[in-house]
């Protein structure tokens, strides 16, 4: 599957099928810090991603002055 | 995973609530969290005029959307910081949302109105950009609320923001800052009432809210904030949260319940020291307020 990442923006190829929680873990990310989006839909940690899926892993942490 | 309230397929899990939600139940959950905190802290009434501080990011746009959905009379104010393409893009997101919702958005542009940008101010003061940015926001947003005759200024601080600020203040034992870290700062002479209606939602929830509502927010982080201390605190707290869901919420809400009452005298003593800036008339504990000093140095 194609996985689009931010900060820095990049695409990586990951073999499927794979559970969302396992994908996040394999990329060294904290599941509290990201959303996983398939197409234009959010997916939960137990969902299985297929080899031909296009996935965005979107960071949710924002910083700086508030 | 099934939606806890209705049993339909879930689209997001919120581990600290031991729950997952479908789209409709999640949006209802977000509305309820905001409605409950507004009610429990008497933040605002429906007949009051609300000014929402809008950055173009997920939290401020989610807050504005929820307040409008709940029937509040809420306008927005966007503050242009002069941070190159980032500011241009964030303003576009703010204006796009306002146009889509038919909502009123005020724009205050620091470079046009005050003659400096946040990067200018950081260079002039030799301090981190977030320091000059936070100082400018506090001053100019308050002024926008007062000048516009609004009853209350609402900001999009979420649970993660508040837990990270609390963590930083505890690490340094900044007792004065701790005493002022409240969901509601009541109106006083020179200060609009300031409220944080998003504190029952984590930033993962506010981001999910925007995705599910189709709200187009700026995803990229401010280039000036990269690597700052606040972000490191958030990462640390999320490491704890991943192992112990609910830790951030307990840390923050137990502070509000158990520690803030102990600090009431500190907050009152600090308030007694506030006078008036001799240049702009804003509340200040010094003869010239910090914002006027910042303008002087950044435009020298």
mmCIF file of C-alpha atoms in Angstrom:
data_model
loop_
_atom_site.group_PDB
_atom_site.id
_atom_site.type_symbol
_atom_site.label_atom_id
_atom_site.label_comp_id
_atom_site.label_asym_id
_atom_site.label_seq_id
_atom_site.Cartn_x
_atom_site.Cartn_y
_atom_site.Cartn_z
ATOM 1 C CA UNK A 1 0.000 0.000 0.000
ATOM 2 C CA UNK A 2 1.051 3.592 -0.481
ATOM 3 C CA UNK A 3 1.372 5.498 2.793
ATOM 4 C CA UNK A 4 1.515 9.284 2.749
ATOM 5 C CA UNK A 5 3.289 10.817 5.741
ATOM 6 C CA UNK A 6 3.778 14.412 6.928
ATOM 7 C CA UNK A 7 6.605 16.273 8.677
ATOM 8 C CA UNK A 8 8.443 15.798 6.389
ATOM 9 C CA UNK A 9 6.036 15.010 3.552
ATOM 10 C CA UNK A 10 6.923 11.665 1.976
ATOM 11 C CA UNK A 11 5.373 8.477 0.579
ATOM 12 C CA UNK A 12 6.428 4.987 1.609
ATOM 13 C CA UNK A 13 5.370 1.566 0.299
ATOM 14 C CA UNK A 14 4.253 -0.964 2.893
ATOM 15 C CA UNK A 15 3.123 -4.515 2.146
ATOM 16 C CA UNK A 16 -0.468 -5.436 3.021
ATOM 17 C CA UNK A 17 -2.669 -6.798 4.395
ATOM 18 C CA UNK A 18 -1.846 -5.121 7.688
ATOM 19 C CA UNK A 19 -3.819 -3.932 10.722
ATOM 20 C CA UNK A 20 -3.889 -0.155 11.212
ATOM 21 C CA UNK A 21 -2.421 -0.401 14.726
ATOM 22 C CA UNK A 22 0.454 -2.530 13.394
ATOM 23 C CA UNK A 23 1.141 -0.078 10.554
ATOM 24 C CA UNK A 24 1.356 2.841 12.984
ATOM 25 C CA UNK A 25 3.618 0.863 15.289
ATOM 26 C CA UNK A 26 5.878 -0.290 12.436
ATOM 27 C CA UNK A 27 6.410 3.335 11.431
ATOM 28 C CA UNK A 28 7.484 4.191 14.979
ATOM 29 C CA UNK A 29 4.494 6.473 15.574
ATOM 30 C CA UNK A 30 2.331 6.953 18.638
ATOM 31 C CA UNK A 31 -1.315 6.138 17.911
ATOM 32 C CA UNK A 32 -2.406 9.017 20.161
ATOM 33 C CA UNK A 33 -0.576 11.434 17.854
ATOM 34 C CA UNK A 34 -2.008 10.507 14.455
ATOM 35 C CA UNK A 35 -5.170 9.828 12.471
ATOM 36 C CA UNK A 36 -5.176 7.122 9.829
ATOM 37 C CA UNK A 37 -7.211 8.025 6.755
ATOM 38 C CA UNK A 38 -8.104 5.634 3.915
ATOM 39 C CA UNK A 39 -9.402 7.548 0.919
ATOM 40 C CA UNK A 40 -11.471 10.181 2.687
ATOM 41 C CA UNK A 41 -12.525 7.992 5.622
ATOM 42 C CA UNK A 42 -11.051 7.568 9.085
ATOM 43 C CA UNK A 43 -10.185 3.997 10.063
ATOM 44 C CA UNK A 44 -9.902 2.474 13.538
ATOM 45 C CA UNK A 45 -6.879 0.620 14.904
ATOM 46 C CA UNK A 46 -8.343 -2.842 14.350
ATOM 47 C CA UNK A 47 -9.161 -2.280 10.646
ATOM 48 C CA UNK A 48 -7.177 -4.281 8.090
ATOM 49 C CA UNK A 49 -5.538 -2.355 5.258
ATOM 50 C CA UNK A 50 -5.214 -4.007 1.847
ATOM 51 C CA UNK A 51 -2.142 -4.055 -0.346
ATOM 52 C CA UNK A 52 -3.711 -1.660 -2.871
ATOM 53 C CA UNK A 53 -4.994 0.896 -0.322
ATOM 54 C CA UNK A 54 -3.819 4.501 -0.341
ATOM 55 C CA UNK A 55 -3.346 5.697 3.219
ATOM 56 C CA UNK A 56 -2.628 9.053 4.809
ATOM 57 C CA UNK A 57 -1.164 9.165 8.290
ATOM 58 C CA UNK A 58 -1.981 12.648 9.529
ATOM 59 C CA UNK A 59 -0.266 14.105 12.603
ATOM 60 C CA UNK A 60 -2.565 15.797 15.095
ATOM 61 C CA UNK A 61 -0.068 17.441 17.429
ATOM 62 C CA UNK A 62 0.168 21.179 17.031
ATOM 63 C CA UNK A 63 2.460 23.361 19.046
ATOM 64 C CA UNK A 64 3.754 26.856 19.394
ATOM 65 C CA UNK A 65 1.976 29.629 21.208
ATOM 66 C CA UNK A 66 -1.763 29.169 21.687
ATOM 67 C CA UNK B 1 -14.820 -2.132 16.036
ATOM 68 C CA UNK B 2 -18.409 -1.085 16.777
ATOM 69 C CA UNK B 3 -19.772 2.289 17.782
ATOM 70 C CA UNK B 4 -20.425 2.200 21.536
ATOM 71 C CA UNK B 5 -23.666 4.230 21.482
ATOM 72 C CA UNK B 6 -25.349 2.685 18.396
ATOM 73 C CA UNK B 7 -23.473 -0.489 17.368
ATOM 74 C CA UNK B 8 -22.781 0.642 13.796
ATOM 75 C CA UNK B 9 -19.227 0.258 12.384
ATOM 76 C CA UNK B 10 -16.916 2.750 14.135
ATOM 77 C CA UNK B 11 -14.599 5.232 12.433
ATOM 78 C CA UNK B 12 -12.645 6.403 15.480
ATOM 79 C CA UNK B 13 -11.767 5.081 18.892
ATOM 80 C CA UNK B 14 -11.236 7.325 21.919
ATOM 81 C CA UNK B 15 -9.285 5.129 24.272
ATOM 82 C CA UNK B 16 -9.615 7.316 27.379
ATOM 83 C CA UNK B 17 -13.393 6.897 27.139
ATOM 84 C CA UNK B 18 -13.006 3.165 26.349
ATOM 85 C CA UNK B 19 -15.255 3.867 23.379
ATOM 86 C CA UNK B 20 -15.381 3.924 19.602
ATOM 87 C CA UNK B 21 -17.843 5.969 17.568
ATOM 88 C CA UNK B 22 -19.441 6.053 14.128
ATOM 89 C CA UNK B 23 -19.408 9.412 12.359
ATOM 90 C CA UNK B 24 -22.755 10.682 13.635
ATOM 91 C CA UNK B 25 -22.233 9.546 17.226
ATOM 92 C CA UNK B 26 -18.716 11.017 17.252
ATOM 93 C CA UNK B 27 -19.935 14.417 16.068
ATOM 94 C CA UNK B 28 -22.643 14.278 18.749
ATOM 95 C CA UNK B 29 -19.980 13.319 21.311
ATOM 96 C CA UNK B 30 -17.903 16.399 20.379
ATOM 97 C CA UNK B 31 -20.903 18.707 20.601
ATOM 98 C CA UNK B 32 -21.791 17.231 23.991
ATOM 99 C CA UNK B 33 -18.280 17.656 25.386
ATOM 100 C CA UNK B 34 -18.323 21.351 24.478
ATOM 101 C CA UNK B 35 -21.896 21.871 25.648
ATOM 102 C CA UNK B 36 -21.097 20.262 29.017
ATOM 103 C CA UNK B 37 -17.958 22.321 29.706
ATOM 104 C CA UNK B 38 -19.704 25.566 28.737
ATOM 105 C CA UNK B 39 -22.524 24.711 31.121
ATOM 106 C CA UNK B 40 -20.423 23.421 34.037
ATOM 107 C CA UNK B 41 -18.117 26.466 33.966
ATOM 108 C CA UNK B 42 -20.771 29.064 33.022
ATOM 109 C CA UNK B 43 -18.583 30.116 30.094
ATOM 110 C CA UNK B 44 -21.166 31.922 27.994
ATOM 111 C CA UNK B 45 -24.864 32.386 27.342
ATOM 112 C CA UNK B 46 -26.672 32.089 24.042
ATOM 113 C CA UNK B 47 -27.624 35.758 23.953
ATOM 114 C CA UNK B 48 -23.999 36.879 24.335
ATOM 115 C CA UNK B 49 -21.703 37.845 21.451
ATOM 116 C CA UNK B 50 -18.755 35.483 21.144
ATOM 117 C CA UNK B 51 -15.479 36.132 19.330
ATOM 118 C CA UNK B 52 -13.578 32.959 18.397
ATOM 119 C CA UNK B 53 -9.816 33.208 17.832
ATOM 120 C CA UNK B 54 -9.241 31.513 14.464
ATOM 121 C CA UNK B 55 -5.831 30.303 13.279
ATOM 122 C CA UNK B 56 -6.995 28.212 10.314
ATOM 123 C CA UNK B 57 -5.975 25.061 12.211
ATOM 124 C CA UNK B 58 -8.113 22.143 13.364
ATOM 125 C CA UNK B 59 -8.840 23.296 16.909
ATOM 126 C CA UNK B 60 -10.053 26.813 16.203
ATOM 127 C CA UNK B 61 -12.144 25.779 13.200
ATOM 128 C CA UNK B 62 -13.640 22.816 15.077
ATOM 129 C CA UNK B 63 -14.507 25.113 17.987
ATOM 130 C CA UNK B 64 -16.115 27.715 15.726
ATOM 131 C CA UNK B 65 -18.099 25.016 13.932
ATOM 132 C CA UNK B 66 -19.329 23.453 17.172
ATOM 133 C CA UNK B 67 -20.328 26.817 18.689
ATOM 134 C CA UNK B 68 -22.268 27.705 15.534
ATOM 135 C CA UNK B 69 -23.906 24.268 15.541
ATOM 136 C CA UNK B 70 -24.887 24.791 19.189
ATOM 137 C CA UNK B 71 -26.558 28.061 18.240
ATOM 138 C CA UNK B 72 -24.091 30.573 19.662
ATOM 139 C CA UNK B 73 -23.715 34.026 18.132
ATOM 140 C CA UNK B 74 -20.061 33.464 17.234
ATOM 141 C CA UNK B 75 -17.865 35.552 14.944
ATOM 142 C CA UNK B 76 -14.210 34.784 14.214
ATOM 143 C CA UNK B 77 -11.022 36.820 14.340
ATOM 144 C CA UNK B 78 -7.930 35.819 12.406
ATOM 145 C CA UNK B 79 -4.537 37.216 13.384
ATOM 146 C CA UNK B 80 -2.004 37.517 10.537
ATOM 147 C CA UNK B 81 1.439 36.812 11.957
ATOM 148 C CA UNK B 82 3.586 37.508 8.886
ATOM 149 C CA UNK B 83 5.079 34.003 8.769
ATOM 150 C CA UNK B 84 5.424 33.798 4.969
ATOM 151 C CA UNK B 85 3.500 31.117 3.098
ATOM 152 C CA UNK B 86 2.265 29.587 6.366
ATOM 153 C CA UNK B 87 0.341 32.732 7.253
ATOM 154 C CA UNK B 88 -1.019 33.093 3.711
ATOM 155 C CA UNK B 89 -2.274 29.504 3.697
ATOM 156 C CA UNK B 90 -3.733 29.591 7.192
ATOM 157 C CA UNK B 91 -5.640 32.787 6.369
ATOM 158 C CA UNK B 92 -7.045 31.137 3.229
ATOM 159 C CA UNK B 93 -8.365 28.247 5.338
ATOM 160 C CA UNK B 94 -9.952 30.648 7.835
ATOM 161 C CA UNK B 95 -11.591 32.742 5.112
ATOM 162 C CA UNK B 96 -12.767 29.682 3.208
ATOM 163 C CA UNK B 97 -14.493 28.264 6.279
ATOM 164 C CA UNK B 98 -16.110 31.605 7.118
ATOM 165 C CA UNK B 99 -17.420 31.935 3.558
ATOM 166 C CA UNK B 100 -18.775 28.369 3.530
ATOM 167 C CA UNK B 101 -20.569 28.883 6.858
ATOM 168 C CA UNK B 102 -21.678 32.441 6.075
ATOM 169 C CA UNK B 103 -19.950 33.531 9.277
ATOM 170 C CA UNK B 104 -18.252 36.840 9.999
ATOM 171 C CA UNK B 105 -14.448 36.821 10.178
ATOM 172 C CA UNK B 106 -12.436 39.838 11.323
ATOM 173 C CA UNK B 107 -8.814 40.003 10.185
ATOM 174 C CA UNK B 108 -6.055 41.691 12.162
ATOM 175 C CA UNK B 109 -2.762 41.724 10.275
ATOM 176 C CA UNK B 110 0.270 42.392 12.484
ATOM 177 C CA UNK B 111 2.656 43.435 9.659
ATOM 178 C CA UNK B 112 0.090 45.792 8.097
ATOM 179 C CA UNK B 113 -1.267 47.177 11.352
ATOM 180 C CA UNK B 114 1.823 47.236 13.554
ATOM 181 C CA UNK B 115 4.771 47.205 11.165
ATOM 182 C CA UNK B 116 6.488 43.952 12.154
ATOM 183 C CA UNK B 117 6.180 40.204 11.711
ATOM 184 C CA UNK B 118 6.616 37.477 14.305
ATOM 185 C CA UNK B 119 10.012 36.482 12.774
ATOM 186 C CA UNK B 120 11.036 40.189 13.033
ATOM 187 C CA UNK B 121 10.008 40.248 16.683
ATOM 188 C CA UNK B 122 11.889 37.030 17.456
ATOM 189 C CA UNK B 123 15.067 38.417 15.896
ATOM 190 C CA UNK B 124 14.750 41.761 17.668
ATOM 191 C CA UNK B 125 14.121 40.258 21.084
ATOM 192 C CA UNK B 126 16.473 37.264 20.648
ATOM 193 C CA UNK B 127 13.718 35.068 22.071
ATOM 194 C CA UNK B 128 11.961 32.060 20.567
ATOM 195 C CA UNK B 129 9.256 33.022 18.013
ATOM 196 C CA UNK B 130 6.509 31.345 20.068
ATOM 197 C CA UNK B 131 7.174 33.801 22.903
ATOM 198 C CA UNK B 132 6.606 36.896 20.720
ATOM 199 C CA UNK B 133 3.673 35.156 19.029
ATOM 200 C CA UNK B 134 1.909 34.248 22.282
ATOM 201 C CA UNK B 135 2.419 37.731 23.691
ATOM 202 C CA UNK B 136 1.035 39.357 20.522
ATOM 203 C CA UNK B 137 -1.961 37.010 20.389
ATOM 204 C CA UNK B 138 -2.941 37.631 24.008
ATOM 205 C CA UNK B 139 -2.788 41.392 23.550
ATOM 206 C CA UNK B 140 -4.354 41.738 20.098
ATOM 207 C CA UNK B 141 -7.108 39.161 20.532
ATOM 208 C CA UNK B 142 -8.150 40.805 23.790
ATOM 209 C CA UNK B 143 -8.164 44.194 22.078
ATOM 210 C CA UNK B 144 -10.205 42.802 19.160
ATOM 211 C CA UNK B 145 -12.806 41.447 21.582
ATOM 212 C CA UNK B 146 -13.053 44.720 23.526
ATOM 213 C CA UNK B 147 -13.071 46.974 20.441
ATOM 214 C CA UNK B 148 -15.719 44.812 18.773
ATOM 215 C CA UNK B 149 -17.976 44.910 21.830
ATOM 216 C CA UNK B 150 -17.914 41.134 22.304
ATOM 217 C CA UNK B 151 -18.906 39.597 25.618
ATOM 218 C CA UNK B 152 -16.442 36.754 25.483
ATOM 219 C CA UNK B 153 -13.295 35.635 23.662
ATOM 220 C CA UNK B 154 -13.167 31.875 22.974
ATOM 221 C CA UNK B 155 -9.923 30.088 22.127
ATOM 222 C CA UNK B 156 -9.350 26.590 20.765
ATOM 223 C CA UNK B 157 -7.110 25.291 23.541
ATOM 224 C CA UNK B 158 -7.746 21.558 23.776
ATOM 225 C CA UNK B 159 -7.027 18.947 26.445
ATOM 226 C CA UNK B 160 -3.552 18.252 25.041
ATOM 227 C CA UNK B 161 -2.653 21.953 25.034
ATOM 228 C CA UNK B 162 -3.752 22.420 28.612
ATOM 229 C CA UNK B 163 -2.074 19.226 29.850
ATOM 230 C CA UNK B 164 1.198 20.239 28.147
ATOM 231 C CA UNK B 165 1.096 23.762 29.592
ATOM 232 C CA UNK B 166 0.320 22.312 33.018
ATOM 233 C CA UNK B 167 3.204 19.860 32.656
ATOM 234 C CA UNK B 168 5.587 22.705 31.773
ATOM 235 C CA UNK B 169 4.388 24.910 34.621
ATOM 236 C CA UNK B 170 4.724 22.073 37.117
ATOM 237 C CA UNK B 171 8.210 21.211 35.852
ATOM 238 C CA UNK B 172 9.259 24.789 36.631
ATOM 239 C CA UNK B 173 6.828 25.340 39.540
ATOM 240 C CA UNK B 174 5.568 28.548 37.995
ATOM 241 C CA UNK B 175 2.992 29.098 40.730
ATOM 242 C CA UNK B 176 1.705 32.360 39.231
ATOM 243 C CA UNK B 177 1.125 30.729 35.841
ATOM 244 C CA UNK B 178 -0.542 27.738 37.498
ATOM 245 C CA UNK B 179 -2.922 30.057 39.351
ATOM 246 C CA UNK B 180 -4.000 31.625 36.045
ATOM 247 C CA UNK B 181 -4.398 28.374 34.076
ATOM 248 C CA UNK B 182 -8.195 28.334 34.222
ATOM 249 C CA UNK B 183 -10.925 27.350 31.741
ATOM 250 C CA UNK B 184 -12.530 30.745 32.317
ATOM 251 C CA UNK B 185 -10.793 34.036 33.043
ATOM 252 C CA UNK B 186 -13.596 36.425 33.990
ATOM 253 C CA UNK B 187 -13.854 39.896 32.508
ATOM 254 C CA UNK B 188 -12.033 42.567 34.512
ATOM 255 C CA UNK B 189 -11.062 46.143 33.730
ATOM 256 C CA UNK B 190 -9.302 46.029 30.352
ATOM 257 C CA UNK B 191 -9.762 42.282 29.874
ATOM 258 C CA UNK B 192 -12.525 40.518 27.963
ATOM 259 C CA UNK B 193 -13.800 37.277 29.475
ATOM 260 C CA UNK B 194 -11.684 34.477 28.038
ATOM 261 C CA UNK B 195 -12.926 30.885 27.773
ATOM 262 C CA UNK B 196 -11.591 27.538 26.548
ATOM 263 C CA UNK B 197 -14.608 25.425 25.517
ATOM 264 C CA UNK B 198 -12.545 22.692 23.817
ATOM 265 C CA UNK B 199 -10.738 21.361 26.897
ATOM 266 C CA UNK B 200 -12.779 18.164 27.107
ATOM 267 C CA UNK B 201 -11.574 17.169 23.616
ATOM 268 C CA UNK B 202 -8.089 15.941 22.791
ATOM 269 C CA UNK B 203 -6.448 17.222 19.636
ATOM 270 C CA UNK B 204 -6.872 13.848 17.967
ATOM 271 C CA UNK B 205 -10.604 14.368 18.470
ATOM 272 C CA UNK B 206 -10.624 17.924 17.100
ATOM 273 C CA UNK B 207 -8.681 16.754 14.036
ATOM 274 C CA UNK B 208 -11.083 13.837 13.536
ATOM 275 C CA UNK B 209 -14.027 16.213 13.929
ATOM 276 C CA UNK B 210 -12.694 18.365 11.075
ATOM 277 C CA UNK B 211 -12.033 15.354 8.838
ATOM 278 C CA UNK B 212 -15.515 13.955 9.427
ATOM 279 C CA UNK B 213 -17.194 17.361 8.986
ATOM 280 C CA UNK B 214 -15.209 18.078 5.792
ATOM 281 C CA UNK B 215 -13.569 21.158 7.349
ATOM 282 C CA UNK B 216 -10.444 22.008 5.367
ATOM 283 C CA UNK B 217 -7.847 23.102 7.946
ATOM 284 C CA UNK B 218 -4.121 23.742 7.670
ATOM 285 C CA UNK B 219 -2.447 20.424 8.486
ATOM 286 C CA UNK B 220 1.160 21.584 8.357
ATOM 287 C CA UNK B 221 2.709 22.714 11.591
ATOM 288 C CA UNK B 222 3.858 26.320 11.987
ATOM 289 C CA UNK B 223 7.477 26.358 10.746
ATOM 290 C CA UNK B 224 8.487 28.544 13.698
ATOM 291 C CA UNK B 225 7.208 26.025 16.255
ATOM 292 C CA UNK B 226 9.238 23.002 15.126
ATOM 293 C CA UNK B 227 11.065 21.366 18.028
ATOM 294 C CA UNK B 228 9.740 23.718 20.676
ATOM 295 C CA UNK B 229 9.372 22.741 24.320
ATOM 296 C CA UNK B 230 5.585 22.624 24.194
ATOM 297 C CA UNK B 231 5.696 19.967 21.442
ATOM 298 C CA UNK B 232 8.180 17.891 23.430
ATOM 299 C CA UNK B 233 5.887 17.958 26.443
ATOM 300 C CA UNK B 234 3.013 16.763 24.274
ATOM 301 C CA UNK B 235 5.081 13.872 22.958
ATOM 302 C CA UNK B 236 6.047 12.913 26.497
ATOM 303 C CA UNK B 237 2.437 13.005 27.654
ATOM 304 C CA UNK B 238 1.306 10.969 24.646
ATOM 305 C CA UNK B 239 3.915 8.309 25.492
ATOM 306 C CA UNK B 240 2.269 8.062 28.922
ATOM 307 C CA UNK B 241 -1.235 8.190 27.428
ATOM 308 C CA UNK B 242 -0.489 5.316 25.053
ATOM 309 C CA UNK B 243 0.368 3.088 28.011
ATOM 310 C CA UNK B 244 -2.277 4.551 30.348
ATOM 311 C CA UNK B 245 -5.310 5.868 28.470
ATOM 312 C CA UNK B 246 -6.920 8.685 30.443
ATOM 313 C CA UNK B 247 -3.680 9.865 32.057
ATOM 314 C CA UNK B 248 -3.735 13.307 30.414
ATOM 315 C CA UNK B 249 -7.352 13.896 31.322
ATOM 316 C CA UNK B 250 -6.803 12.874 34.953
ATOM 317 C CA UNK B 251 -3.676 15.054 35.195
ATOM 318 C CA UNK B 252 -5.474 18.150 33.948
ATOM 319 C CA UNK B 253 -8.942 17.778 35.408
ATOM 320 C CA UNK B 254 -7.655 16.761 38.844
ATOM 321 C CA UNK B 255 -5.526 19.919 38.744
ATOM 322 C CA UNK B 256 -8.646 21.969 38.061
ATOM 323 C CA UNK B 257 -10.594 20.251 40.809
ATOM 324 C CA UNK B 258 -7.992 19.870 43.526
ATOM 325 C CA UNK B 259 -5.206 22.405 42.972
ATOM 326 C CA UNK B 260 -6.810 25.525 41.499
ATOM 327 C CA UNK B 261 -8.887 26.266 44.626
ATOM 328 C CA UNK B 262 -5.668 26.173 46.637
ATOM 329 C CA UNK B 263 -4.192 28.790 44.296
ATOM 330 C CA UNK B 264 -7.077 31.296 44.460
ATOM 331 C CA UNK B 265 -5.148 33.608 46.810
ATOM 332 C CA UNK B 266 -2.158 33.613 44.444
ATOM 333 C CA UNK B 267 -4.373 34.578 41.514
ATOM 334 C CA UNK B 268 -6.019 37.361 43.528
ATOM 335 C CA UNK B 269 -2.662 38.748 44.675
ATOM 336 C CA UNK B 270 -1.361 38.809 41.101
ATOM 337 C CA UNK B 271 -4.486 40.558 39.904
ATOM 338 C CA UNK B 272 -4.008 43.298 42.511
ATOM 339 C CA UNK B 273 -0.650 44.180 40.898
ATOM 340 C CA UNK B 274 -2.167 44.947 37.478
ATOM 341 C CA UNK B 275 -2.172 48.603 36.470
ATOM 342 C CA UNK B 276 -2.472 50.303 33.074
ATOM 343 C CA UNK B 277 0.045 50.667 30.250
ATOM 344 C CA UNK B 278 0.985 54.352 29.904
ATOM 345 C CA UNK B 279 1.113 54.037 26.100
ATOM 346 C CA UNK B 280 -1.831 51.902 24.997
ATOM 347 C CA UNK B 281 -3.994 51.729 28.109
ATOM 348 C CA UNK B 282 -3.985 47.939 28.238
ATOM 349 C CA UNK B 283 -3.729 46.188 31.610
ATOM 350 C CA UNK B 284 -0.093 45.850 32.647
ATOM 351 C CA UNK B 285 1.918 45.264 35.789
ATOM 352 C CA UNK B 286 4.636 47.612 34.420
ATOM 353 C CA UNK B 287 4.522 51.251 33.274
ATOM 354 C CA UNK B 288 4.739 50.095 29.615
ATOM 355 C CA UNK B 289 3.094 46.794 28.689
ATOM 356 C CA UNK B 290 5.023 43.893 27.173
ATOM 357 C CA UNK B 291 3.321 44.275 23.788
ATOM 358 C CA UNK B 292 4.242 47.971 23.460
ATOM 359 C CA UNK B 293 7.842 47.080 24.382
ATOM 360 C CA UNK B 294 7.780 44.331 21.746
ATOM 361 C CA UNK B 295 6.509 46.726 19.057
ATOM 362 C CA UNK B 296 9.192 49.244 19.986
ATOM 363 C CA UNK B 297 12.012 46.706 19.674
ATOM 364 C CA UNK B 298 10.660 44.933 16.568
ATOM 365 C CA UNK B 299 10.204 48.163 14.626
ATOM 366 C CA UNK B 300 13.403 49.906 15.782
#
